Tab-separated table of C-alpha atoms in Angstrom:
chain	number	residue	atom	x	y	z
A	1	MET	CA	-3.349	-22.760	14.326
A	2	SER	CA	-5.817	-20.970	11.994
A	3	ARG	CA	-4.498	-18.149	9.838
A	4	THR	CA	-6.881	-15.700	11.473
A	5	ARG	CA	-5.515	-16.556	14.891
A	6	LEU	CA	-1.935	-16.436	13.582
A	7	PHE	CA	-2.498	-12.977	12.108
A	8	ILE	CA	-4.391	-11.568	15.094
A	9	GLU	CA	-1.938	-12.947	17.649
A	10	ASN	CA	1.039	-11.509	15.781
A	11	PHE	CA	-0.704	-8.194	15.257
A	12	LEU	CA	-1.850	-7.964	18.864
A	13	ILE	CA	1.447	-8.928	20.436
A	14	TYR	CA	3.365	-6.412	18.364
A	15	GLY	CA	0.443	-4.074	18.854
A	16	VAL	CA	0.749	-4.282	22.616
A	17	GLY	CA	4.502	-3.810	22.399
A	18	ASN	CA	4.304	-0.859	20.059
A	19	VAL	CA	1.341	0.722	21.813
A	20	LEU	CA	3.471	0.621	24.944
A	21	THR	CA	6.314	2.367	23.101
A	22	LYS	CA	3.823	5.035	22.003
A	23	ILE	CA	1.666	5.309	25.113
A	24	VAL	CA	4.501	6.593	27.294
A	25	PRO	CA	5.415	9.408	24.835
A	26	PHE	CA	1.705	10.105	24.386
A	27	LEU	CA	1.192	10.466	28.132
A	28	MET	CA	4.394	12.460	28.604
A	29	LEU	CA	3.711	14.925	25.781
A	30	PRO	CA	1.330	17.121	27.836
A	31	VAL	CA	3.978	17.358	30.544
A	32	LEU	CA	6.849	18.037	28.152
A	33	THR	CA	5.015	20.748	26.221
A	34	ARG	CA	4.313	22.523	29.491
A	35	ILE	CA	7.925	22.251	30.680
A	36	ILE	CA	9.514	22.955	27.277
A	37	THR	CA	7.531	26.019	26.254
A	38	ASP	CA	9.742	26.937	23.283
A	39	PRO	CA	8.652	25.034	20.129
A	40	ALA	CA	12.104	25.731	18.643
A	41	VAL	CA	13.600	23.141	21.039
A	42	PHE	CA	11.308	20.504	19.574
A	43	GLY	CA	12.231	21.824	16.126
A	44	ILE	CA	15.966	21.291	16.735
A	45	PHE	CA	15.309	17.844	18.201
A	46	ASP	CA	13.108	16.954	15.229
A	47	ILE	CA	15.953	17.708	12.811
A	48	TYR	CA	18.217	15.561	15.017
A	49	THR	CA	15.782	12.630	14.839
A	50	ILE	CA	15.478	13.136	11.077
A	51	ILE	CA	19.222	12.518	10.760
A	52	ILE	CA	18.828	9.319	12.791
A	53	ARG	CA	15.842	8.143	10.752
A	54	PHE	CA	17.944	8.576	7.627
A	55	GLY	CA	21.069	6.913	8.994
A	56	VAL	CA	19.588	3.781	10.568
A	57	PRO	CA	17.982	2.221	7.445
A	58	MET	CA	20.978	3.216	5.326
A	59	ALA	CA	23.309	1.429	7.760
A	60	ILE	CA	21.070	-1.646	8.054
A	61	LEU	CA	21.219	-2.144	4.257
A	62	GLY	CA	17.951	-4.080	4.287
A	63	SER	CA	19.544	-6.912	6.271
A	64	TYR	CA	16.725	-6.950	8.855
A	65	ASP	CA	14.057	-7.702	6.238
A	66	ALA	CA	16.400	-10.098	4.437
A	67	MET	CA	16.856	-11.983	7.734
A	68	PHE	CA	13.121	-12.603	7.927
A	69	ARG	CA	13.025	-13.754	4.312
A	70	LEU	CA	15.899	-16.264	4.702
A	71	TYR	CA	15.242	-17.329	8.299
A	72	PHE	CA	12.126	-19.243	7.267
A	73	ASP	CA	13.821	-20.924	4.283
A	74	GLY	CA	15.034	-23.696	6.578
A	75	GLU	CA	14.015	-25.378	9.828
A	76	ASP	CA	17.546	-26.244	10.965
A	77	GLN	CA	18.627	-24.140	13.950
A	78	SER	CA	22.280	-24.022	12.894
A	79	PHE	CA	21.196	-22.567	9.535
A	80	ARG	CA	19.055	-19.961	11.277
A	81	LYS	CA	21.897	-18.989	13.611
A	82	GLN	CA	24.182	-18.562	10.601
A	83	ILE	CA	21.636	-16.186	9.067
A	84	CYS	CA	21.521	-14.161	12.300
A	85	SER	CA	25.308	-14.065	12.711
A	86	SER	CA	25.851	-13.104	9.073
A	87	SER	CA	23.315	-10.282	9.396
A	88	LEU	CA	25.051	-8.963	12.504
A	89	SER	CA	28.397	-8.923	10.691
A	90	ILE	CA	26.898	-6.646	8.036
A	91	VAL	CA	25.465	-4.089	10.465
A	92	ALA	CA	28.529	-4.206	12.724
A	93	VAL	CA	30.713	-3.033	9.833
A	94	SER	CA	28.237	-0.410	8.595
A	95	GLY	CA	27.583	0.825	12.147
A	96	CYS	CA	31.302	1.360	12.752
A	97	LEU	CA	31.605	3.271	9.473
A	98	VAL	CA	28.713	5.542	10.475
A	99	LEU	CA	30.345	6.225	13.828
A	100	LEU	CA	33.655	7.133	12.165
A	101	VAL	CA	31.893	9.540	9.786
A	102	ALA	CA	30.033	11.170	12.695
A	103	LEU	CA	33.287	11.537	14.646
A	104	PHE	CA	34.982	13.171	11.659
A	105	LEU	CA	32.088	15.609	11.126
A	106	TRP	CA	32.088	16.521	14.819
A	107	LEU	CA	35.841	17.171	14.824
A	108	TYR	CA	35.414	19.224	11.648
A	109	GLY	CA	32.684	21.253	13.383
A	110	TYR	CA	29.918	20.458	10.899
A	111	SER	CA	26.335	21.239	11.937
A	112	PRO	CA	23.036	21.427	10.007
A	113	TRP	CA	21.772	23.964	12.582
A	114	GLN	CA	23.518	26.998	11.075
A	115	GLY	CA	26.832	26.122	12.708
A	116	LYS	CA	25.372	25.474	16.175
A	117	TYR	CA	24.947	22.237	18.149
A	118	SER	CA	27.735	20.296	16.380
A	119	TRP	CA	27.750	17.878	19.341
A	120	LEU	CA	24.377	16.614	18.148
A	121	VAL	CA	26.064	15.175	15.046
A	122	LEU	CA	28.255	12.917	17.195
A	123	CYS	CA	25.263	11.892	19.329
A	124	ALA	CA	23.300	11.074	16.179
A	125	GLY	CA	26.165	8.863	14.990
A	126	LEU	CA	26.160	6.970	18.291
A	127	VAL	CA	22.389	6.461	18.130
A	128	ILE	CA	22.499	5.321	14.485
A	129	SER	CA	25.245	2.781	15.234
A	130	SER	CA	23.540	1.376	18.331
A	131	GLN	CA	20.058	1.232	16.777
A	132	THR	CA	21.420	-0.429	13.636
A	133	ILE	CA	22.949	-3.230	15.699
A	134	LYS	CA	19.887	-3.414	17.970
A	135	ARG	CA	17.521	-4.044	15.051
A	136	VAL	CA	19.398	-7.212	14.110
A	137	ILE	CA	20.075	-8.394	17.668
A	138	GLU	CA	16.391	-8.105	18.619
A	139	ALA	CA	15.247	-9.965	15.483
A	140	PRO	CA	15.458	-13.525	16.930
A	141	THR	CA	13.074	-12.484	19.703
A	142	ARG	CA	10.570	-11.337	17.092
A	143	MET	CA	11.093	-14.275	14.738
A	144	GLU	CA	10.582	-16.749	17.578
A	145	ASN	CA	7.542	-14.802	18.859
A	146	LYS	CA	8.827	-14.366	22.433
A	147	ARG	CA	5.923	-12.152	23.323
A	148	ARG	CA	6.511	-11.341	26.970
A	149	THR	CA	10.072	-10.203	26.262
A	150	ILE	CA	8.894	-7.987	23.415
A	151	ILE	CA	6.292	-6.289	25.602
A	152	ILE	CA	8.609	-5.726	28.575
A	153	LEU	CA	11.484	-4.268	26.550
A	154	SER	CA	9.096	-2.222	24.404
A	155	LEU	CA	7.868	-0.565	27.581
A	156	LEU	CA	11.270	-0.208	29.245
A	157	GLY	CA	12.858	1.893	26.487
A	158	PRO	CA	10.378	4.806	26.559
A	159	ILE	CA	10.300	4.825	30.366
A	160	ILE	CA	14.080	5.288	30.525
A	161	TYR	CA	13.941	7.838	27.713
A	162	TYR	CA	11.361	10.087	29.334
A	163	ALA	CA	12.782	9.694	32.831
A	164	ILE	CA	16.088	11.125	31.590
A	165	ALA	CA	14.438	13.749	29.367
A	166	MET	CA	12.136	14.977	32.132
A	167	GLY	CA	14.907	15.035	34.726
A	168	LEU	CA	17.208	17.200	32.619
A	169	ALA	CA	14.380	19.398	31.307
A	170	LEU	CA	13.428	20.271	34.888
A	171	ARG	CA	17.050	21.361	35.400
A	172	ASN	CA	16.824	23.713	32.391
A	173	TYR	CA	18.555	21.362	29.941
A	174	PRO	CA	15.582	20.483	27.714
A	175	LEU	CA	17.438	19.708	24.480
A	176	GLN	CA	20.189	17.796	26.272
A	177	GLY	CA	17.526	15.785	28.103
A	178	LEU	CA	15.756	14.749	24.914
A	179	VAL	CA	19.034	13.738	23.265
A	180	ALA	CA	20.467	11.895	26.289
A	181	GLY	CA	17.215	10.022	26.858
A	182	ASN	CA	17.115	8.963	23.225
A	183	LEU	CA	20.713	7.712	23.271
A	184	LEU	CA	20.880	5.982	26.654
A	185	SER	CA	17.497	4.235	26.489
A	186	GLY	CA	18.463	2.658	23.162
A	187	ILE	CA	21.788	1.426	24.512
A	188	VAL	CA	20.143	-0.153	27.578
A	189	VAL	CA	17.630	-2.045	25.421
A	190	LEU	CA	20.429	-3.094	23.032
A	191	VAL	CA	22.450	-4.592	25.897
A	192	LEU	CA	19.420	-6.492	27.213
A	193	TYR	CA	18.529	-7.938	23.799
A	194	GLY	CA	22.180	-8.819	23.261
A	195	TRP	CA	22.248	-10.810	26.483
A	196	LEU	CA	18.963	-12.595	25.784
A	197	ASN	CA	19.820	-13.528	22.177
A	198	ARG	CA	23.552	-14.147	22.599
A	199	SER	CA	23.239	-17.793	21.477
A	200	TYR	CA	22.085	-16.702	17.994
A	201	PHE	CA	25.218	-14.690	17.235
A	202	THR	CA	28.708	-16.152	16.988
A	203	LEU	CA	31.785	-15.307	14.947
A	204	LYS	CA	31.897	-18.891	13.657
A	205	GLY	CA	28.328	-18.535	12.436
A	206	VAL	CA	29.239	-15.847	9.892
A	207	ASN	CA	28.909	-17.362	6.421
A	208	LYS	CA	30.151	-15.479	3.356
A	209	GLY	CA	27.519	-17.103	1.163
A	210	HIS	CA	24.748	-15.989	3.513
A	211	VAL	CA	26.232	-12.486	3.685
A	212	LYS	CA	26.068	-12.238	-0.115
A	213	GLU	CA	22.487	-13.533	-0.187
A	214	LEU	CA	21.430	-11.140	2.586
A	215	LEU	CA	22.931	-8.205	0.706
A	216	LYS	CA	21.395	-9.401	-2.563
A	217	ILE	CA	17.934	-9.328	-1.003
A	218	GLY	CA	18.485	-6.405	1.363
A	219	ILE	CA	20.270	-3.766	-0.715
A	220	PRO	CA	17.397	-3.407	-3.243
A	221	LEU	CA	15.131	-2.765	-0.228
A	222	THR	CA	17.333	0.041	1.124
A	223	PRO	CA	15.999	2.712	-1.273
A	224	ASN	CA	12.533	1.911	0.110
A	225	PHE	CA	13.665	3.161	3.499
A	226	LEU	CA	15.110	6.257	1.864
A	227	VAL	CA	11.668	6.820	0.380
A	228	TYR	CA	10.080	6.481	3.841
A	229	TRP	CA	12.590	8.995	5.143
A	230	ILE	CA	11.614	11.452	2.410
A	231	PHE	CA	7.958	11.044	3.368
A	232	THR	CA	8.508	11.520	7.095
A	233	SER	CA	11.420	13.939	7.195
A	234	CYS	CA	11.939	16.156	4.146
A	235	ASP	CA	8.893	18.222	5.028
A	236	ARG	CA	10.637	19.299	8.255
A	237	PHE	CA	13.562	20.743	6.318
A	238	MET	CA	11.188	22.595	3.995
A	239	ILE	CA	9.079	23.896	6.884
A	240	GLY	CA	12.278	25.104	8.546
A	241	HIS	CA	13.331	26.840	5.333
A	242	TYR	CA	9.992	28.524	4.621
A	243	LEU	CA	8.506	29.003	8.099
A	244	GLY	CA	11.293	28.630	10.697
A	245	MET	CA	12.218	26.246	13.538
A	246	GLU	CA	9.185	27.194	15.622
A	247	SER	CA	6.910	25.839	12.895
A	248	VAL	CA	9.052	22.693	12.688
A	249	GLY	CA	8.438	22.189	16.406
A	250	LEU	CA	4.709	22.840	15.992
A	251	TYR	CA	4.507	20.342	13.131
A	252	GLY	CA	6.533	17.852	15.169
A	253	VAL	CA	4.108	18.035	18.093
A	254	GLY	CA	1.193	17.495	15.699
A	255	ALA	CA	3.014	14.511	14.231
A	256	ARG	CA	3.616	13.075	17.706
A	257	LEU	CA	-0.082	13.167	18.552
A	258	SER	CA	-0.883	11.681	15.146
A	259	ALA	CA	1.593	8.901	15.926
A	260	ILE	CA	-1.199	6.762	17.367
A	261	SER	CA	-1.442	5.299	13.881
A	262	GLN	CA	2.346	4.994	13.664
A	263	GLY	CA	2.092	2.595	16.605
A	264	ILE	CA	-0.502	0.595	14.676
A	265	TYR	CA	1.777	0.512	11.631
A	266	MET	CA	4.775	-0.571	13.716
A	267	ALA	CA	2.654	-3.317	15.268
A	268	PHE	CA	1.632	-4.438	11.814
A	269	ALA	CA	5.173	-4.259	10.402
A	270	GLY	CA	6.557	-6.289	13.289
A	271	GLY	CA	3.974	-9.050	13.027
A	272	TRP	CA	3.337	-8.929	9.287
A	273	GLN	CA	6.594	-10.414	8.048
A	274	TYR	CA	6.196	-13.535	10.166
A	275	PHE	CA	2.600	-13.982	9.000
A	276	ALA	CA	3.225	-13.205	5.313
A	277	PHE	CA	6.272	-15.406	4.844
A	278	SER	CA	4.989	-18.288	6.971
A	279	THR	CA	1.879	-18.466	4.733
A	280	MET	CA	3.544	-17.713	1.380
A	281	LYS	CA	3.385	-21.373	0.289
A	282	ASP	CA	-0.394	-21.582	0.826
A	283	SER	CA	-2.294	-22.209	-2.411
A	284	ASP	CA	-4.613	-19.229	-1.839
A	285	HIS	CA	-1.875	-16.800	-0.765
A	286	THR	CA	-2.959	-14.151	-3.310
A	287	GLU	CA	-6.565	-14.195	-2.103
A	288	LEU	CA	-5.396	-14.124	1.514
A	289	MET	CA	-3.239	-11.023	0.973
A	290	SER	CA	-6.095	-9.289	-0.869
A	291	ARG	CA	-8.565	-10.018	1.945
A	292	VAL	CA	-6.171	-8.764	4.612
A	293	PHE	CA	-5.598	-5.610	2.533
A	294	GLU	CA	-9.298	-4.778	2.357
A	295	VAL	CA	-9.985	-5.640	6.004
A	296	LEU	CA	-7.187	-3.404	7.281
A	297	GLY	CA	-8.063	-0.702	4.752
A	298	VAL	CA	-11.660	-0.557	5.953
A	299	LEU	CA	-10.601	-0.560	9.614
A	300	SER	CA	-8.146	2.285	8.924
A	301	ILE	CA	-10.846	4.422	7.338
A	302	ILE	CA	-13.313	3.738	10.151
A	303	SER	CA	-10.734	4.601	12.822
A	304	LEU	CA	-10.042	7.991	11.207
A	305	LEU	CA	-13.742	8.778	10.843
A	306	VAL	CA	-14.344	7.953	14.512
A	307	LEU	CA	-11.437	10.160	15.658
A	308	LEU	CA	-12.175	13.221	13.503
A	309	PRO	CA	-14.830	14.806	15.781
A	310	PHE	CA	-12.466	14.561	18.769
A	311	VAL	CA	-9.308	16.079	17.242
A	312	ASP	CA	-9.711	19.575	18.715
A	313	TRP	CA	-10.545	18.131	22.128
A	314	ILE	CA	-7.487	15.846	22.021
A	315	PHE	CA	-5.161	18.753	21.263
A	316	SER	CA	-6.710	21.064	23.858
A	317	PHE	CA	-6.302	18.349	26.491
A	318	MET	CA	-2.898	16.983	25.511
A	319	VAL	CA	-0.737	20.028	24.715
A	320	ALA	CA	-0.146	23.555	25.930
A	321	GLU	CA	-2.042	26.359	24.199
A	322	GLY	CA	0.927	27.409	22.072
A	323	TYR	CA	0.930	24.037	20.303
A	324	ARG	CA	-2.792	23.651	19.554
A	325	GLY	CA	-2.545	25.060	16.038
A	326	ALA	CA	-0.901	21.759	15.083
A	327	SER	CA	-4.320	20.056	15.049
A	328	VAL	CA	-4.699	20.872	11.330
A	329	VAL	CA	-2.147	18.187	10.440
A	330	PHE	CA	-3.786	15.364	12.417
A	331	PRO	CA	-6.167	13.793	9.835
A	332	TYR	CA	-3.528	13.579	7.106
A	333	LEU	CA	-0.639	12.444	9.309
A	334	TYR	CA	-2.848	9.918	11.108
A	335	ILE	CA	-3.962	8.130	7.940
A	336	SER	CA	-0.584	8.261	6.141
A	337	PRO	CA	1.143	5.445	8.118
A	338	LEU	CA	-1.961	3.315	7.626
A	339	ILE	CA	-1.684	3.837	3.864
A	340	LEU	CA	1.954	2.775	4.172
A	341	MET	CA	0.761	-0.334	6.013
A	342	LEU	CA	-1.537	-1.209	3.127
A	343	SER	CA	1.206	-0.624	0.560
A	344	GLN	CA	3.427	-3.037	2.468
A	345	ILE	CA	0.782	-5.749	2.096
A	346	ALA	CA	0.763	-5.296	-1.674
A	347	GLY	CA	4.557	-4.981	-1.714
A	348	THR	CA	4.911	-8.319	0.084
A	349	GLN	CA	3.784	-10.049	-3.096
A	350	LEU	CA	6.801	-8.569	-4.865
A	351	GLN	CA	9.099	-9.777	-2.086
A	352	VAL	CA	7.679	-13.295	-2.352
A	353	VAL	CA	8.605	-13.440	-6.055
A	354	LYS	CA	11.868	-11.542	-5.326
A	355	LYS	CA	11.068	-8.517	-7.516
A	356	ASN	CA	11.773	-5.879	-4.886
A	357	TYR	CA	12.976	-3.317	-7.431
A	358	ILE	CA	9.401	-2.781	-8.656
A	359	SER	CA	8.355	-1.839	-5.141
A	360	THR	CA	11.249	0.622	-4.962
A	361	VAL	CA	10.227	2.350	-8.204
A	362	ASN	CA	6.610	2.743	-7.056
A	363	ARG	CA	7.603	4.173	-3.699
A	364	PHE	CA	10.101	6.524	-5.273
A	365	ALA	CA	7.317	7.902	-7.499
A	366	GLY	CA	5.247	8.665	-4.404
A	367	ALA	CA	8.239	10.335	-2.740
A	368	VAL	CA	8.809	12.590	-5.760
A	369	VAL	CA	5.152	13.653	-5.651
A	370	ASN	CA	5.527	14.389	-1.935
A	371	VAL	CA	8.606	16.596	-2.395
A	372	VAL	CA	7.092	18.527	-5.312
A	373	LEU	CA	3.847	19.129	-3.407
A	374	ASN	CA	5.807	20.269	-0.336
A	375	PHE	CA	7.449	22.986	-2.417
A	376	ILE	CA	4.033	24.082	-3.685
A	377	LEU	CA	1.808	23.706	-0.616
A	378	ILE	CA	3.988	24.701	2.367
A	379	PRO	CA	4.352	28.362	1.277
A	380	LYS	CA	0.582	28.504	0.642
A	381	TRP	CA	-0.925	26.470	3.485
A	382	GLY	CA	1.868	26.307	6.066
A	383	ILE	CA	2.210	23.117	8.107
A	384	ALA	CA	-1.171	21.906	6.807
A	385	GLY	CA	0.331	21.951	3.308
A	386	ALA	CA	3.123	19.625	4.441
A	387	ALA	CA	0.595	17.181	5.899
A	388	VAL	CA	-1.515	17.193	2.718
A	389	ALA	CA	1.612	16.633	0.596
A	390	THR	CA	2.555	13.620	2.713
A	391	PHE	CA	-0.934	12.151	2.394
A	392	LEU	CA	-1.097	12.607	-1.390
A	393	GLY	CA	2.390	11.177	-1.861
A	394	TYR	CA	1.419	8.015	0.020
A	395	LEU	CA	-1.787	7.824	-1.995
A	396	VAL	CA	0.103	7.900	-5.307
A	397	MET	CA	2.468	5.226	-3.989
A	398	ILE	CA	-0.245	2.765	-2.985
A	399	VAL	CA	-2.268	3.251	-6.172
A	400	ALA	CA	0.825	2.496	-8.257
A	401	MET	CA	1.716	-0.523	-6.097
A	402	VAL	CA	-1.750	-2.072	-6.242
A	403	LYS	CA	-1.983	-1.513	-9.986
A	404	VAL	CA	1.328	-3.297	-10.614
A	405	VAL	CA	0.669	-6.373	-8.454
A	406	SER	CA	-2.888	-6.615	-9.798
A	407	LYS	CA	-1.563	-6.747	-13.367
A	408	MET	CA	0.798	-9.530	-12.265
A	409	GLY	CA	-2.211	-11.524	-11.037
A	410	LYS	CA	-0.942	-11.359	-7.453
A	411	PHE	CA	-3.619	-9.065	-6.017
A	412	THR	CA	-7.278	-8.097	-6.319
A	413	VAL	CA	-9.229	-5.096	-5.000
A	414	SER	CA	-13.031	-4.864	-5.049
A	415	TRP	CA	-14.912	-1.912	-6.523
A	416	LYS	CA	-16.773	-1.316	-3.271
A	417	PHE	CA	-13.443	-0.761	-1.505
A	418	ILE	CA	-12.396	1.730	-4.181
A	419	PHE	CA	-15.718	3.569	-3.737
A	420	ILE	CA	-15.277	3.746	0.058
A	421	VAL	CA	-11.743	5.121	-0.362
A	422	LEU	CA	-12.837	7.833	-2.820
A	423	LEU	CA	-15.760	8.813	-0.587
A	424	SER	CA	-13.464	9.151	2.429
A	425	ILE	CA	-10.856	11.172	0.510
A	426	CYS	CA	-13.541	13.662	-0.509
A	427	TYR	CA	-14.923	13.862	3.027
A	428	ILE	CA	-11.698	14.600	4.951
A	429	PRO	CA	-11.110	18.189	3.703
A	430	ILE	CA	-14.841	18.929	3.934
A	431	SER	CA	-14.972	17.699	7.538
A	432	LEU	CA	-12.319	20.214	8.622
A	433	LYS	CA	-14.742	23.021	7.720
A	434	LEU	CA	-17.590	21.580	9.817
A	435	ASP	CA	-18.385	22.021	13.492
A	436	ASN	CA	-18.289	18.974	15.747
A	437	VAL	CA	-22.002	18.183	15.423
A	438	PHE	CA	-22.003	18.018	11.615
A	439	MET	CA	-18.592	16.321	11.600
A	440	SER	CA	-19.926	13.612	13.913
A	441	LEU	CA	-22.998	13.196	11.729
A	442	GLY	CA	-20.895	12.941	8.562
A	443	SER	CA	-18.573	10.366	10.127
A	444	PHE	CA	-21.561	8.332	11.326
A	445	VAL	CA	-23.109	8.311	7.843
A	446	ILE	CA	-19.911	7.160	6.109
A	447	VAL	CA	-19.168	4.490	8.729
A	448	SER	CA	-22.734	3.221	8.239
A	449	VAL	CA	-22.170	3.089	4.467
A	450	VAL	CA	-18.957	1.105	4.999
A	451	LEU	CA	-20.626	-1.412	7.317
A	452	TRP	CA	-23.565	-1.816	4.942
A	453	ALA	CA	-21.235	-2.363	1.966
A	454	TYR	CA	-19.354	-5.093	3.834
A	455	ARG	CA	-22.323	-6.671	5.613
A	456	SER	CA	-22.059	-9.962	3.689
A	457	ASP	CA	-18.307	-10.164	4.329
A	458	LEU	CA	-18.885	-9.663	8.056
A	459	VAL	CA	-21.473	-12.442	8.144
A	460	LEU	CA	-19.142	-14.766	6.206
A	461	PHE	CA	-16.193	-14.007	8.480
A	462	VAL	CA	-18.221	-14.594	11.644
A	463	SER	CA	-19.621	-17.886	10.340
A	464	ARG	CA	-16.292	-19.163	8.951
A	465	GLY	CA	-13.982	-17.660	11.570
A	466	ASN	CA	-10.952	-17.674	9.271
A	467	LEU	CA	-9.273	-15.364	6.760
């Protein structure tokens, strides 16, 4: 199989699966925002999901990524099953510890919502524990590229989630519906993956040596997930502090509509590890990673430029009038996950040579920039300030990452790509001041410049048909 086909097939199959996980929420959002008219409900639920997004990667301890790294070290099935079983033993212990902590906090009456909704803490603990175990149990399906299963279960989870959420919201239990849907849908998918992949996980398969190796690779990756959490979650706390829960809900709705790109990133992340590590022994691996970086970078920029003229229309169609002010965050929150996608390509080179700590330092620098800018920009620009801070933090992170791996001789970036990036960065804030006609014209001009700059690459790709 050619590398182009390998990459596209992995990207598309995870793309279909993750688009399905996003398309149901995307289609349900107009209905939910018309049933749940109080943005504060979404604000409370956003803080709840922030807790989960923090807890899951901390409990996984990087074992999911370490599984992918070690799984392809050997072809023997018994070795691979030992890797899977050893990974499950790690998350089973950490998941139980999380659940015990959540139970203690609930009994103590702790709540981050000014003393209210302490039951959400226990629910968050249950979700963190189940999702932590699910990530490892679903991994064999992804590593063996069982595409139909991935698509079906990717679609099933959101359907169950929104069926429960909608049912309870219509009975005047909107917050309870969102929480119950989130919890129960995850458990159903966990049980199904557990049944399908049961042969990969046995108590006898747990190997202490593999556990140590998994932790050795995985634990240095864990701070990376903390960094991602800072990027995607800390702004909510700051918005709540400066502007109130209603603004948190407004920002959350804007983030949900911007999550089209999050689906693209999730598709990439799911398929990327298989592609990157299965080609890491190729003699031209450095050139391959650099080409993929530029291709996806250019496509990311073009996709944003195409969407910009339609942002106001999307928000007016998709959400109730009270939520339409969230459109100001769309450009920055749309492109941010795509920047993260590009940084992961560069960061893969550090994983290949097992220098994950460098990646952690670079990402932490971006997170610090994000937090500092949130403190400065949110009081001045409101929710738009939070979106800009997120974008600039990611930008610092990827610049640092590319610079490091380039100095190591593991990466190259062309000057024309740098020019296109700088041109687009300058255009985004300007475009928000333009009407739709001039915005469309500006996007058309820049897309034309991009295509002209890469005309020879397009001809070469079409003629060669391989990365």
